[in-house]
Short mmCIF file of C-alpha atoms in Angstrom, two decimals:
data_model
loop_
_atom_site.label_atom_id
_atom_site.label_comp_id
_atom_site.label_asym_id
_atom_site.label_seq_id
_atom_site.Cartn_x
_atom_site.Cartn_y
_atom_site.Cartn_z
CA UNK D 1 15.23 30.91 73.42
CA UNK D 2 13.50 33.97 74.85
CA UNK D 3 14.50 36.02 71.78
CA UNK D 4 13.12 33.33 69.46
CA UNK D 5 9.77 33.38 71.33
CA UNK D 6 9.60 37.16 71.06
CA UNK D 7 10.39 37.01 67.33
CA UNK D 8 7.73 34.33 66.83
CA UNK D 9 5.12 36.45 68.59
CA UNK D 10 6.20 39.48 66.55
CA UNK D 11 5.88 37.68 63.20
CA UNK D 12 2.53 36.18 64.27
CA UNK D 13 1.27 39.66 65.11
CA UNK D 14 2.66 41.03 61.84
CA UNK D 15 0.97 38.25 59.82
CA UNK D 16 -2.40 38.92 61.49
CA UNK D 17 -2.00 42.67 60.93
CA UNK D 18 -1.11 42.26 57.26
CA UNK D 19 -3.32 39.40 56.21
CA UNK D 20 -6.11 39.31 58.81
CA UNK D 21 -7.74 36.42 60.57
CA UNK D 22 -8.63 33.06 59.09
CA UNK D 23 -12.43 33.01 58.78
CA UNK D 24 -12.44 29.33 59.76
CA UNK D 25 -11.84 30.55 63.31
CA UNK D 26 -15.01 32.66 63.14
CA UNK D 27 -17.28 30.03 61.63
CA UNK D 28 -19.82 29.86 64.43
CA UNK D 29 -22.91 31.47 65.86
CA UNK D 30 -22.49 34.95 67.35
CA UNK D 31 -24.88 37.03 69.42
CA UNK D 32 -25.39 40.45 70.93
CA UNK D 33 -28.01 43.02 71.85
CA UNK D 34 -29.48 45.82 69.75
CA UNK D 35 -29.29 49.13 71.62
CA UNK D 36 -33.01 49.96 71.44
CA UNK D 37 -36.35 48.60 70.26
CA UNK D 38 -36.94 51.49 67.82
CA UNK D 39 -33.46 51.90 66.39
CA UNK D 40 -34.72 50.72 62.95
CA UNK D 41 -37.89 52.87 63.06
CA UNK D 42 -36.48 55.85 61.22
CA UNK D 43 -37.96 59.34 61.27
CA UNK D 44 -38.08 60.91 57.80
CA UNK D 45 -38.46 64.69 57.39
CA UNK D 46 -38.53 67.06 54.45
CA UNK D 47 -37.82 70.68 55.34
CA UNK D 48 -38.40 73.76 53.17
CA UNK D 49 -40.30 71.82 50.52
CA UNK D 50 -40.77 73.82 47.32
CA UNK D 51 -37.63 75.87 47.90
CA UNK D 52 -34.14 75.70 46.43
CA UNK D 53 -32.55 74.72 49.74
CA UNK D 54 -34.80 71.89 50.88
CA UNK D 55 -33.46 69.07 53.06
CA UNK D 56 -34.30 65.40 53.50
CA UNK D 57 -33.43 64.15 56.99
CA UNK D 58 -33.45 60.58 58.33
CA UNK D 59 -32.80 59.87 62.00
CA UNK D 60 -33.39 57.54 64.93
CA UNK D 61 -31.93 58.77 68.23
CA UNK D 62 -29.20 60.38 66.10
CA UNK D 63 -28.95 62.02 62.70
CA UNK D 64 -28.26 59.48 59.95
CA UNK D 65 -28.97 61.41 56.72
CA UNK D 66 -29.09 65.18 56.17
CA UNK D 67 -29.27 65.70 52.43
CA UNK D 68 -29.79 69.10 50.71
CA UNK D 69 -31.73 69.22 47.44
CA UNK D 70 -33.54 71.63 45.15
CA UNK D 71 -37.30 71.00 45.36
CA UNK D 72 -38.48 73.78 43.03
CA UNK D 73 -40.58 73.29 39.89
CA UNK D 74 -41.03 69.55 39.80
CA UNK D 75 -44.20 67.47 39.65
CA UNK D 76 -42.43 64.37 40.98
CA UNK D 77 -39.94 64.83 43.78
CA UNK D 78 -36.78 62.73 43.27
CA UNK D 79 -34.09 62.71 45.95
CA UNK D 80 -31.08 60.35 45.60
CA UNK D 81 -30.04 60.92 49.23
CA UNK D 82 -27.13 58.45 49.31
CA UNK D 83 -25.59 55.84 47.02
CA UNK D 84 -28.19 53.23 45.93
CA UNK D 85 -30.94 54.89 48.01
CA UNK D 86 -33.56 57.39 46.89
CA UNK D 87 -36.88 58.97 47.77
CA UNK D 88 -39.53 59.63 45.14
CA UNK D 89 -42.85 61.27 45.93
CA UNK D 90 -45.73 63.54 44.96
CA UNK D 91 -47.37 66.39 46.87
CA UNK D 92 -51.09 65.85 47.47
CA UNK D 93 -53.65 68.19 45.91
CA UNK D 94 -54.36 69.83 49.27
CA UNK D 95 -50.64 70.36 49.87
CA UNK D 96 -50.68 68.62 53.25
CA UNK D 97 -49.08 65.27 52.37
CA UNK D 98 -46.23 63.87 50.33
CA UNK D 99 -46.88 60.28 49.25
CA UNK D 100 -43.90 58.43 47.93
CA UNK D 101 -41.37 55.64 48.21
CA UNK D 102 -37.91 55.08 49.60
CA UNK D 103 -36.02 52.73 47.29
CA UNK D 104 -33.72 50.59 49.41
CA UNK D 105 -32.39 47.26 48.20
CA UNK D 106 -35.11 45.40 46.29
CA UNK D 107 -37.92 47.10 48.20
CA UNK D 108 -40.00 50.22 47.66
CA UNK D 109 -41.13 51.35 51.12
CA UNK D 110 -44.22 53.52 50.89
CA UNK D 111 -44.14 56.63 53.07
CA UNK D 112 -46.86 59.15 53.81
CA UNK D 113 -45.19 62.34 55.02
CA UNK D 114 -47.68 64.64 56.75
CA UNK D 115 -47.23 68.40 57.09
CA UNK D 116 -46.60 69.49 60.68
CA UNK D 117 -47.32 72.81 62.33
CA UNK D 118 -43.85 74.16 61.52
CA UNK D 119 -44.22 73.29 57.80
CA UNK D 120 -42.06 70.16 57.93
CA UNK D 121 -43.33 66.98 56.27
CA UNK D 122 -42.81 64.04 58.65
CA UNK D 123 -43.23 60.28 58.42
CA UNK D 124 -41.74 56.99 59.66
CA UNK D 125 -39.73 54.43 57.73
CA UNK D 126 -39.86 51.00 59.37
CA UNK D 127 -36.97 49.40 57.51
CA UNK D 128 -37.48 46.02 59.26
CA UNK D 129 -41.26 46.18 58.60
CA UNK D 130 -42.18 45.98 62.32
CA UNK D 131 -43.38 48.96 64.37
CA UNK D 132 -41.06 48.08 67.27
CA UNK D 133 -38.71 45.19 68.00
CA UNK D 134 -40.09 42.87 70.69
CA UNK D 135 -36.68 41.24 71.14
CA UNK D 136 -33.35 43.03 71.22
CA UNK D 137 -31.45 39.79 70.54
CA UNK D 138 -29.31 39.85 67.42
CA UNK D 139 -27.53 36.83 65.99
CA UNK D 140 -24.96 36.32 63.24
CA UNK D 141 -24.34 32.95 61.63
CA UNK D 142 -20.86 32.88 60.08
CA UNK D 143 -20.63 29.91 57.74
CA UNK D 144 -18.16 28.15 55.40
CA UNK D 145 -15.18 30.13 56.67
CA UNK D 146 -11.74 29.42 55.12
CA UNK D 147 -9.02 32.05 54.83
CA UNK D 148 -10.75 35.16 53.52
CA UNK D 149 -13.80 33.24 52.29
CA UNK D 150 -17.01 33.09 54.34
CA UNK D 151 -20.75 33.70 54.39
CA UNK D 152 -22.60 35.64 57.10
CA UNK D 153 -26.32 35.81 57.81
CA UNK D 154 -27.86 38.21 60.37
CA UNK D 155 -30.86 36.87 62.29
CA UNK D 156 -33.06 38.99 64.51
CA UNK D 157 -34.59 37.64 67.71
CA UNK D 158 -37.79 39.31 66.56
CA UNK D 159 -38.70 36.92 63.75
CA UNK D 160 -41.66 39.03 62.64
CA UNK D 161 -39.05 40.69 60.43
CA UNK D 162 -39.00 38.47 57.35
CA UNK D 163 -35.21 38.11 57.30
CA UNK D 164 -32.23 39.18 55.23
CA UNK D 165 -30.95 38.02 51.84
CA UNK D 166 -27.21 38.62 52.16
CA UNK D 167 -24.44 38.46 49.58
CA UNK D 168 -21.30 40.33 48.43
CA UNK D 169 -19.21 38.91 51.29
CA UNK D 170 -15.93 40.84 51.45
CA UNK D 171 -12.89 40.65 53.75
CA UNK D 172 -9.84 42.85 54.03
CA UNK D 173 -7.40 42.16 56.87
CA UNK D 174 -9.52 42.14 60.05
CA UNK D 175 -12.59 43.75 58.46
CA UNK D 176 -15.58 42.02 56.88
CA UNK D 177 -18.54 43.47 55.04
CA UNK D 178 -21.71 42.19 53.33
CA UNK D 179 -25.04 43.50 52.10
CA UNK D 180 -28.67 42.53 52.53
CA UNK D 181 -29.88 43.03 48.97
CA UNK D 182 -33.53 42.84 50.11
CA UNK D 183 -33.60 45.79 52.54
CA UNK D 184 -30.42 47.45 51.30
CA UNK D 185 -28.81 47.41 54.76
CA UNK D 186 -25.01 47.18 54.72
CA UNK D 187 -23.04 45.37 57.44
CA UNK D 188 -19.41 46.02 58.39
CA UNK D 189 -17.61 44.00 61.05
CA UNK D 190 -14.32 44.42 62.88
CA UNK D 191 -12.78 41.10 63.98
CA UNK D 192 -10.93 40.70 67.25
CA UNK D 193 -9.80 37.55 69.04
CA UNK D 194 -13.13 36.94 70.79
CA UNK D 195 -15.54 39.53 69.43
CA UNK D 196 -17.08 40.98 66.27
CA UNK D 197 -17.98 44.66 66.33
CA UNK D 198 -20.73 44.89 63.72
CA UNK D 199 -21.95 48.22 62.33
CA UNK D 200 -25.23 48.38 60.40
CA UNK D 201 -25.27 51.08 57.73
CA UNK D 202 -27.65 52.98 55.51
CA UNK D 203 -25.29 53.65 52.63
CA UNK D 204 -22.19 55.05 54.31
CA UNK D 205 -24.08 56.22 57.37
CA UNK D 206 -24.25 54.09 60.52
CA UNK D 207 -27.66 53.26 61.97
CA UNK D 208 -26.37 51.30 64.97
CA UNK D 209 -23.59 49.02 66.23
CA UNK D 210 -23.81 45.58 67.86
CA UNK D 211 -21.05 43.86 69.84
CA UNK D 212 -21.11 40.11 69.18
CA UNK D 213 -19.70 37.25 71.25
CA UNK D 214 -19.67 33.56 70.34
CA UNK D 215 -22.95 31.89 71.26
CA UNK D 216 -22.84 29.36 74.08
CA UNK D 217 -26.58 28.63 74.31
CA UNK D 218 -29.44 28.09 71.86
CA UNK D 219 -30.78 31.20 70.19
CA UNK D 220 -34.11 32.59 71.43
CA UNK D 221 -36.20 33.60 68.44
CA UNK D 222 -39.88 34.60 68.40
CA UNK D 223 -42.38 33.28 70.95
CA UNK D 224 -44.28 36.53 71.49
CA UNK D 225 -47.79 36.82 72.87
CA UNK D 226 -50.72 38.96 71.77
CA UNK D 227 -53.57 40.59 73.63
CA UNK D 228 -55.21 42.58 70.82
CA UNK D 229 -58.43 41.05 69.57
CA UNK D 230 -61.74 42.22 68.10
CA UNK D 231 -64.40 39.52 68.06
CA UNK D 232 -68.09 39.08 67.50
CA UNK D 233 -67.58 35.44 66.50
CA UNK D 234 -66.43 32.89 69.07
CA UNK D 235 -63.72 30.86 67.35
CA UNK D 236 -62.55 29.27 70.59
CA UNK D 237 -61.51 25.92 69.14
CA UNK D 238 -59.43 27.57 66.41
CA UNK D 239 -57.69 29.78 68.97
CA UNK D 240 -56.90 26.78 71.19
CA UNK D 241 -55.35 24.89 68.28
CA UNK D 242 -53.27 27.92 67.29
CA UNK D 243 -52.06 28.41 70.87
CA UNK D 244 -51.11 24.72 71.11
CA UNK D 245 -49.25 24.96 67.79
CA UNK D 246 -51.65 22.47 66.18
CA UNK D 247 -52.29 25.14 63.54
CA UNK D 248 -48.67 26.35 63.52
CA UNK D 249 -47.34 29.72 62.45
CA UNK D 250 -50.75 31.35 62.08
CA UNK D 251 -50.11 35.08 62.30
CA UNK D 252 -53.56 36.63 61.84
CA UNK D 253 -57.21 35.81 61.17
CA UNK D 254 -59.64 38.55 60.13
CA UNK D 255 -63.26 38.30 58.96
CA UNK D 256 -65.59 40.95 57.60
CA UNK D 257 -69.25 40.51 56.73
CA UNK D 258 -71.12 43.15 54.75
CA UNK D 259 -68.16 45.48 55.27
CA UNK D 260 -68.07 45.15 59.07
CA UNK D 261 -65.15 43.46 60.83
CA UNK D 262 -66.64 40.67 62.95
CA UNK D 263 -63.39 38.95 63.92
CA UNK D 264 -59.79 40.21 64.13
CA UNK D 265 -57.05 38.40 66.00
CA UNK D 266 -53.25 38.32 65.80
CA UNK D 267 -50.83 35.66 67.02
CA UNK D 268 -47.07 35.16 67.55
CA UNK D 269 -46.58 38.86 68.34
CA UNK D 270 -48.11 40.19 65.12
CA UNK D 271 -50.43 43.18 65.22
CA UNK D 272 -52.49 45.43 62.99
CA UNK D 273 -49.54 47.70 62.16
CA UNK D 274 -47.14 45.13 60.67
CA UNK D 275 -47.22 44.67 56.87
CA UNK D 276 -47.10 40.96 56.09
CA UNK D 277 -45.22 39.38 53.20
CA UNK D 278 -48.04 38.40 50.82
CA UNK D 279 -45.77 36.42 48.49
CA UNK D 280 -47.90 35.41 45.49
CA UNK D 281 -51.15 36.69 47.02
CA UNK D 282 -50.07 40.06 45.64
CA UNK D 283 -50.51 38.64 42.12
CA UNK D 284 -54.22 39.44 42.58
CA UNK D 285 -53.22 43.06 43.30
CA UNK D 286 -51.21 43.00 40.07
CA UNK D 287 -54.41 41.96 38.30
CA UNK D 288 -56.17 44.99 39.78
CA UNK D 289 -53.47 47.31 38.37
CA UNK D 290 -53.94 45.80 34.90
CA UNK D 291 -57.69 46.39 35.30
CA UNK D 292 -57.26 50.02 36.33
CA UNK D 293 -54.96 50.61 33.35
CA UNK D 294 -57.56 49.01 31.06
CA UNK D 295 -60.36 51.11 32.60
CA UNK D 296 -58.28 54.20 31.81
CA UNK D 297 -57.86 53.01 28.19
CA UNK D 298 -54.08 52.87 28.57
CA UNK D 299 -54.14 49.79 26.35
CA UNK D 300 -56.76 48.63 23.87
CA UNK D 301 -57.78 45.14 24.95
CA UNK D 302 -56.56 41.98 26.67
CA UNK D 303 -56.14 40.27 23.28
CA UNK D 304 -53.10 42.43 22.48
CA UNK D 305 -49.81 40.55 22.07
CA UNK D 306 -47.27 41.01 24.86
CA UNK D 307 -44.80 42.04 22.15
CA UNK D 308 -46.88 45.19 21.58
CA UNK D 309 -45.61 46.35 24.96
CA UNK D 310 -42.01 45.10 25.11
CA UNK D 311 -38.87 47.15 24.36
CA UNK D 312 -37.16 46.63 21.01
CA UNK D 313 -34.36 44.49 22.44
CA UNK D 314 -36.87 41.69 23.12
CA UNK D 315 -38.59 41.74 19.73
CA UNK D 316 -36.08 39.30 18.24
CA UNK D 317 -37.29 36.65 20.73
CA UNK D 318 -40.78 36.38 19.27
CA UNK D 319 -41.84 33.68 16.88
CA UNK D 320 -45.15 32.71 15.32
CA UNK D 321 -46.32 31.03 18.54
CA UNK D 322 -44.91 33.43 21.13
CA UNK D 323 -46.43 36.41 19.37
CA UNK D 324 -49.82 34.93 20.34
CA UNK D 325 -49.04 35.43 24.03
CA UNK D 326 -51.51 38.15 24.94
CA UNK D 327 -52.49 39.99 28.12
CA UNK D 328 -55.36 37.60 28.83
CA UNK D 329 -53.16 34.52 28.55
CA UNK D 330 -50.78 36.04 31.12
CA UNK D 331 -53.64 36.92 33.48
CA UNK D 332 -54.96 33.35 33.31
CA UNK D 333 -51.59 31.53 33.52
CA UNK D 334 -52.20 30.31 29.98
CA UNK D 335 -49.27 31.86 28.10
CA UNK D 336 -47.98 28.41 27.11
CA UNK D 337 -44.45 29.26 28.32
CA UNK D 338 -42.74 26.48 30.22
CA UNK D 339 -42.88 28.15 33.65
CA UNK D 340 -43.90 25.00 35.53
CA UNK D 341 -42.09 24.33 38.79
CA UNK D 342 -41.09 20.68 38.51
CA UNK D 343 -39.54 20.60 41.98
CA UNK D 344 -35.98 20.53 43.26
CA UNK D 345 -34.98 17.21 41.69
CA UNK D 346 -36.22 17.83 38.16
CA UNK D 347 -36.21 21.45 37.08
CA UNK D 348 -34.96 22.00 33.52
CA UNK D 349 -32.66 25.00 33.22
CA UNK D 350 -34.55 26.07 30.12
CA UNK D 351 -37.85 26.53 31.98
CA UNK D 352 -39.00 29.96 33.18
CA UNK D 353 -39.52 29.15 36.86
CA UNK D 354 -38.72 31.87 39.40
CA UNK D 355 -35.69 29.98 40.67
CA UNK D 356 -34.36 29.94 37.10
CA UNK D 357 -35.09 33.41 35.70
CA UNK D 358 -34.36 35.24 38.98
CA UNK D 359 -30.78 33.95 38.80
CA UNK D 360 -30.17 35.72 35.49
CA UNK D 361 -29.22 39.36 34.84
CA UNK D 362 -32.28 39.89 32.62
CA UNK D 363 -35.45 38.22 33.92
CA UNK D 364 -37.58 39.13 30.90
CA UNK D 365 -35.09 37.77 28.40
CA UNK D 366 -34.82 34.52 30.36
CA UNK D 367 -38.61 34.13 30.42
CA UNK D 368 -39.01 34.82 26.70
CA UNK D 369 -36.22 32.39 25.80
CA UNK D 370 -37.99 29.55 27.61
CA UNK D 371 -39.67 26.95 25.36
CA UNK D 372 -43.39 26.95 24.63
CA UNK D 373 -45.23 23.82 25.78
CA UNK D 374 -48.75 24.88 24.72
CA UNK D 375 -50.50 27.25 22.38
CA UNK D 376 -51.45 30.43 24.30
CA UNK D 377 -54.94 30.50 25.86
CA UNK D 378 -55.39 26.73 25.78
CA UNK D 379 -53.79 25.18 28.89
CA UNK D 380 -53.25 26.79 32.31
CA UNK D 381 -50.10 26.13 34.36
CA UNK D 382 -49.31 28.24 37.41
CA UNK D 383 -46.03 30.16 37.15
CA UNK D 384 -44.81 33.62 38.17
CA UNK D 385 -43.30 34.27 34.75
CA UNK D 386 -46.76 35.22 33.49
CA UNK D 387 -47.44 38.18 35.81
CA UNK D 388 -43.76 39.17 35.58
CA UNK D 389 -44.37 39.93 31.90
CA UNK D 390 -47.56 41.81 32.81
CA UNK D 391 -45.54 44.18 34.98
CA UNK D 392 -43.31 45.09 32.04
CA UNK D 393 -46.37 45.63 29.87
CA UNK D 394 -48.06 47.95 32.37
CA UNK D 395 -44.86 49.90 32.93
CA UNK D 396 -44.73 50.58 29.18
CA UNK D 397 -48.21 52.15 29.01
CA UNK D 398 -48.15 54.16 32.24
CA UNK D 399 -46.45 57.54 31.92
CA UNK D 400 -45.51 58.14 35.58
CA UNK D 401 -43.41 55.75 37.68
CA UNK D 402 -45.42 52.52 38.03
CA UNK D 403 -45.30 52.54 41.83
CA UNK D 404 -46.79 56.06 41.96
CA UNK D 405 -49.60 54.94 39.64
CA UNK D 406 -50.31 52.00 41.96
CA UNK D 407 -50.34 54.31 44.97
CA UNK D 408 -52.50 57.03 43.40
CA UNK D 409 -55.16 54.92 41.73
CA UNK D 410 -55.44 51.95 44.10
CA UNK D 411 -53.91 52.30 47.55
CA UNK D 412 -54.66 55.95 48.26
CA UNK D 413 -58.27 55.33 47.24
CA UNK D 414 -58.40 52.41 49.71
CA UNK D 415 -56.71 54.61 52.36
CA UNK D 416 -53.74 52.25 52.46
CA UNK D 417 -50.35 53.81 53.23
CA UNK D 418 -48.41 51.25 55.30
CA UNK D 419 -47.11 48.92 52.60
CA UNK D 420 -44.02 47.81 50.68
CA UNK D 421 -43.52 46.76 47.06
CA UNK D 422 -40.83 44.31 45.96
CA UNK D 423 -39.00 45.25 42.75
CA UNK D 424 -37.35 43.34 39.93
CA UNK D 425 -33.84 43.93 38.64
CA UNK D 426 -35.06 46.99 36.72
CA UNK D 427 -36.11 48.60 40.04
CA UNK D 428 -39.72 48.34 38.88
CA UNK D 429 -42.61 46.79 40.87
CA UNK D 430 -42.48 43.02 40.47
CA UNK D 431 -45.93 41.75 39.47
CA UNK D 432 -45.02 38.13 40.34
CA UNK D 433 -45.39 38.65 44.11
CA UNK D 434 -43.69 39.92 47.23
CA UNK D 435 -45.82 42.90 48.22
CA UNK D 436 -46.27 43.61 51.96
CA UNK D 437 -49.66 44.75 53.31
CA UNK D 438 -51.19 44.73 56.77
CA UNK D 439 -53.96 42.11 57.21
CA UNK D 440 -56.57 44.87 57.61
CA UNK D 441 -55.50 46.36 54.30
CA UNK D 442 -55.66 42.91 52.71
CA UNK D 443 -59.24 42.80 53.99
CA UNK D 444 -59.98 46.15 52.29
CA UNK D 445 -58.67 44.78 49.00
CA UNK D 446 -60.90 41.71 49.31
CA UNK D 447 -63.91 43.93 50.08
CA UNK D 448 -63.16 45.98 46.96
CA UNK D 449 -63.68 42.86 44.84
CA UNK D 450 -66.60 41.59 46.93
CA UNK D 451 -68.30 44.92 46.20
CA UNK D 452 -67.59 44.60 42.47
CA UNK D 453 -64.93 47.30 42.27
CA UNK D 454 -66.32 49.81 44.78
CA UNK D 455 -65.04 50.66 48.24
CA UNK D 456 -66.99 52.96 50.59
CA UNK D 457 -69.23 53.89 47.63
CA UNK D 458 -66.25 54.99 45.52
CA UNK D 459 -65.65 53.28 42.18
CA UNK D 460 -61.99 52.16 41.94
CA UNK D 461 -62.18 49.31 39.40
CA UNK D 462 -64.92 48.78 36.82
CA UNK D 463 -67.61 46.22 37.57
CA UNK D 464 -66.85 44.69 34.17
CA UNK D 465 -63.20 44.04 35.09
CA UNK D 466 -64.10 42.43 38.42
CA UNK D 467 -66.60 40.15 36.67
CA UNK D 468 -63.95 39.09 34.15
CA UNK D 469 -61.40 38.63 36.94
CA UNK D 470 -63.67 36.25 38.85
CA UNK D 471 -64.60 34.15 35.82
CA UNK D 472 -63.24 30.59 35.86
CA UNK D 473 -61.34 30.37 32.56
CA UNK D 474 -59.68 26.96 32.91
CA UNK D 475 -58.20 24.67 35.55
CA UNK D 476 -54.55 24.82 36.58
CA UNK D 477 -52.91 21.60 35.43
CA UNK D 478 -49.80 21.74 37.61
CA UNK D 479 -51.41 22.08 41.06
CA UNK D 480 -52.70 19.17 43.15
CA UNK D 481 -56.32 20.34 43.40
CA UNK D 482 -56.56 21.39 39.72
CA UNK D 483 -58.18 24.66 40.84
CA UNK D 484 -60.07 26.88 38.48
CA UNK D 485 -58.37 30.17 37.76
CA UNK D 486 -59.47 33.70 36.82
CA UNK D 487 -57.42 36.86 36.25
CA UNK D 488 -54.73 35.96 38.83
CA UNK D 489 -57.45 34.78 41.26
CA UNK D 490 -57.87 31.18 42.46
CA UNK D 491 -61.19 29.32 42.59
CA UNK D 492 -62.08 26.81 45.30
CA UNK D 493 -65.18 25.09 46.71
CA UNK D 494 -65.73 24.13 50.35
CA UNK D 495 -68.25 21.81 52.00
CA UNK D 496 -70.40 22.77 54.98
CA UNK D 497 -73.56 20.98 56.11
CA UNK D 498 -73.89 19.31 52.72
CA UNK D 499 -73.67 22.64 50.88
CA UNK D 500 -71.02 23.83 48.44
CA UNK D 501 -69.57 27.26 49.24
CA UNK D 502 -67.61 28.86 46.40
CA UNK D 503 -64.65 31.09 47.20
CA UNK D 504 -62.43 33.29 45.04
CA UNK D 505 -58.97 33.59 46.55
CA UNK D 506 -55.66 35.42 46.49
CA UNK D 507 -53.00 32.95 47.64
CA UNK D 508 -49.36 33.24 48.63
CA UNK D 509 -46.63 30.83 49.66
CA UNK D 510 -46.46 30.19 53.39
CA UNK D 511 -50.21 30.56 53.84
CA UNK D 512 -51.24 34.11 52.83
CA UNK D 513 -54.92 34.05 51.83
CA UNK D 514 -57.69 36.47 50.96
CA UNK D 515 -60.99 34.54 50.69
CA UNK D 516 -63.80 36.37 48.91
CA UNK D 517 -67.12 34.57 49.43
CA UNK D 518 -69.88 36.40 47.49
CA UNK D 519 -72.73 34.09 48.62
CA UNK D 520 -71.99 34.97 52.27
CA UNK D 521 -71.01 38.62 51.59
CA UNK D 522 -67.85 37.82 53.51
CA UNK D 523 -64.10 38.34 53.22
CA UNK D 524 -61.62 36.32 55.28
CA UNK D 525 -57.90 37.07 55.60
CA UNK D 526 -55.38 34.62 57.04
CA UNK D 527 -51.63 35.24 57.17
CA UNK D 528 -49.07 32.62 58.14
CA UNK D 529 -45.41 31.65 58.19
CA UNK D 530 -45.47 28.07 56.89
CA UNK D 531 -42.84 28.42 54.20
CA UNK D 532 -40.95 25.13 54.49
CA UNK D 533 -43.11 22.68 56.42
CA UNK D 534 -45.66 21.64 53.79
CA UNK D 535 -48.51 23.52 55.49
CA UNK D 536 -48.82 26.39 53.03
CA UNK D 537 -52.52 25.50 52.43
CA UNK D 538 -53.36 25.37 56.16
CA UNK D 539 -55.61 28.47 55.87
CA UNK D 540 -58.03 26.39 53.77
CA UNK D 541 -58.39 23.98 56.71
CA UNK D 542 -58.92 26.87 59.13
CA UNK D 543 -61.51 28.41 56.82
CA UNK D 544 -63.49 25.23 56.18
CA UNK D 545 -63.38 23.63 59.64
CA UNK D 546 -63.32 26.60 62.00
CA UNK D 547 -64.76 29.65 60.24
CA UNK D 548 -67.41 28.47 57.78
CA UNK D 549 -69.57 26.73 60.43
CA UNK D 550 -69.96 30.05 62.27
CA UNK D 551 -70.60 32.05 59.12
CA UNK D 552 -73.36 29.64 58.12
CA UNK D 553 -75.18 29.97 61.46
#
């Protein structure tokens, strides 16, 4: 009997060694602690720039990347420092900065590397978007485990990081691995009887390791306080409602009048240094890029057909009606393509909604194959397919990488360097949304349009383009309020003391707003996190009930 027990234990051990654990046993919540608050704030250095033996180094408390490259005789620096990761940048005219992007996952992280005293260019890459983690708690939700099948989703206790989009779940024996295709981070776990040792990688190089145990209590996520505030206005009632969660998930409120910040406040642990996910509010930035390209005569006029800009492989998709889709129709959501979001319960697979075309290997092909429901430039229906096509068009007329054009001719001129651009499947900037900017930089962008294309007396966009952008072309038929719409800018009217106040707005899902109010010479920025609770338009309530009364006085 004793021999049989020993043999049984031996074969059990052998089975586990050969085939690994059943993931059903690991389907649970797991938790651990990150080793330091700045482990994901990575130092980036370029040594010996301009020489044959230059080096790109990335580190936290330890060296992560040390990549040699030849930096001689090139106008655009391109460094593929590890598999699926690269740095691309340009030396400034004064030779003291390198402005560029790290491509990681679906994001282009902008970096400004500044020359130090010992001739090394240095900058910081905040891969989780935050300047420092306020919580070291780390959680892993292992779901749908059966045999070697499972899903795993990392969750940070600091929920100011916008979260991971994980896939490619793999298992071999007692090892699991998966990838966050948004940030590009790679996760590898070692399974034991009561623990998961999880390594977080940049390519094949470990950033940090977290030891995870099964959770026995509820997870503690968010709930951070703020003390930073600049205020000339007294918005006491608004602040009370935010603190009591009556205006939930409000992350920031900023107001400028005649170019001066008169109110700046952050909530839920947010601060001036954290780029916020603008979602579709960055469509208005896409409009600015089209305007800059037009001002530079990179295309003839907004009446040009989109097919004038598309690669040959898409030309077979045009017909007599689709060939009438022009730049202006895309700017005004009037292409006529069926890109209407009908909702979860009734969304035809043939339509060009984001949830449809983003599930295909070729977004542009999927959009162009969608049926036409109107003649171009007649009816307006909000849909991200329209600016998505604009991004392809602009990429075709701009000679340098599109992201470098955006940086050089818009963001550098606005003195904006702390930002991130989401890409499409072509690794090009996605004009449909998803850019990350700090609220103060959102305010700068609003002031640029309030001042008719000038910022700090410098002309960035032509007055003519701004005027066309703010024109109300037609009302959006597929939104509740039937708002007027310009060149990727919303129109709205608010009531205060019996008066109508007109506002031109950049808007993004979850409550990301830039209000430009010409009659009050004011710009208001509100950022939020109301993605799934039906309160995405809460900033309009805050603006009308709590801000406008003070601006009118």
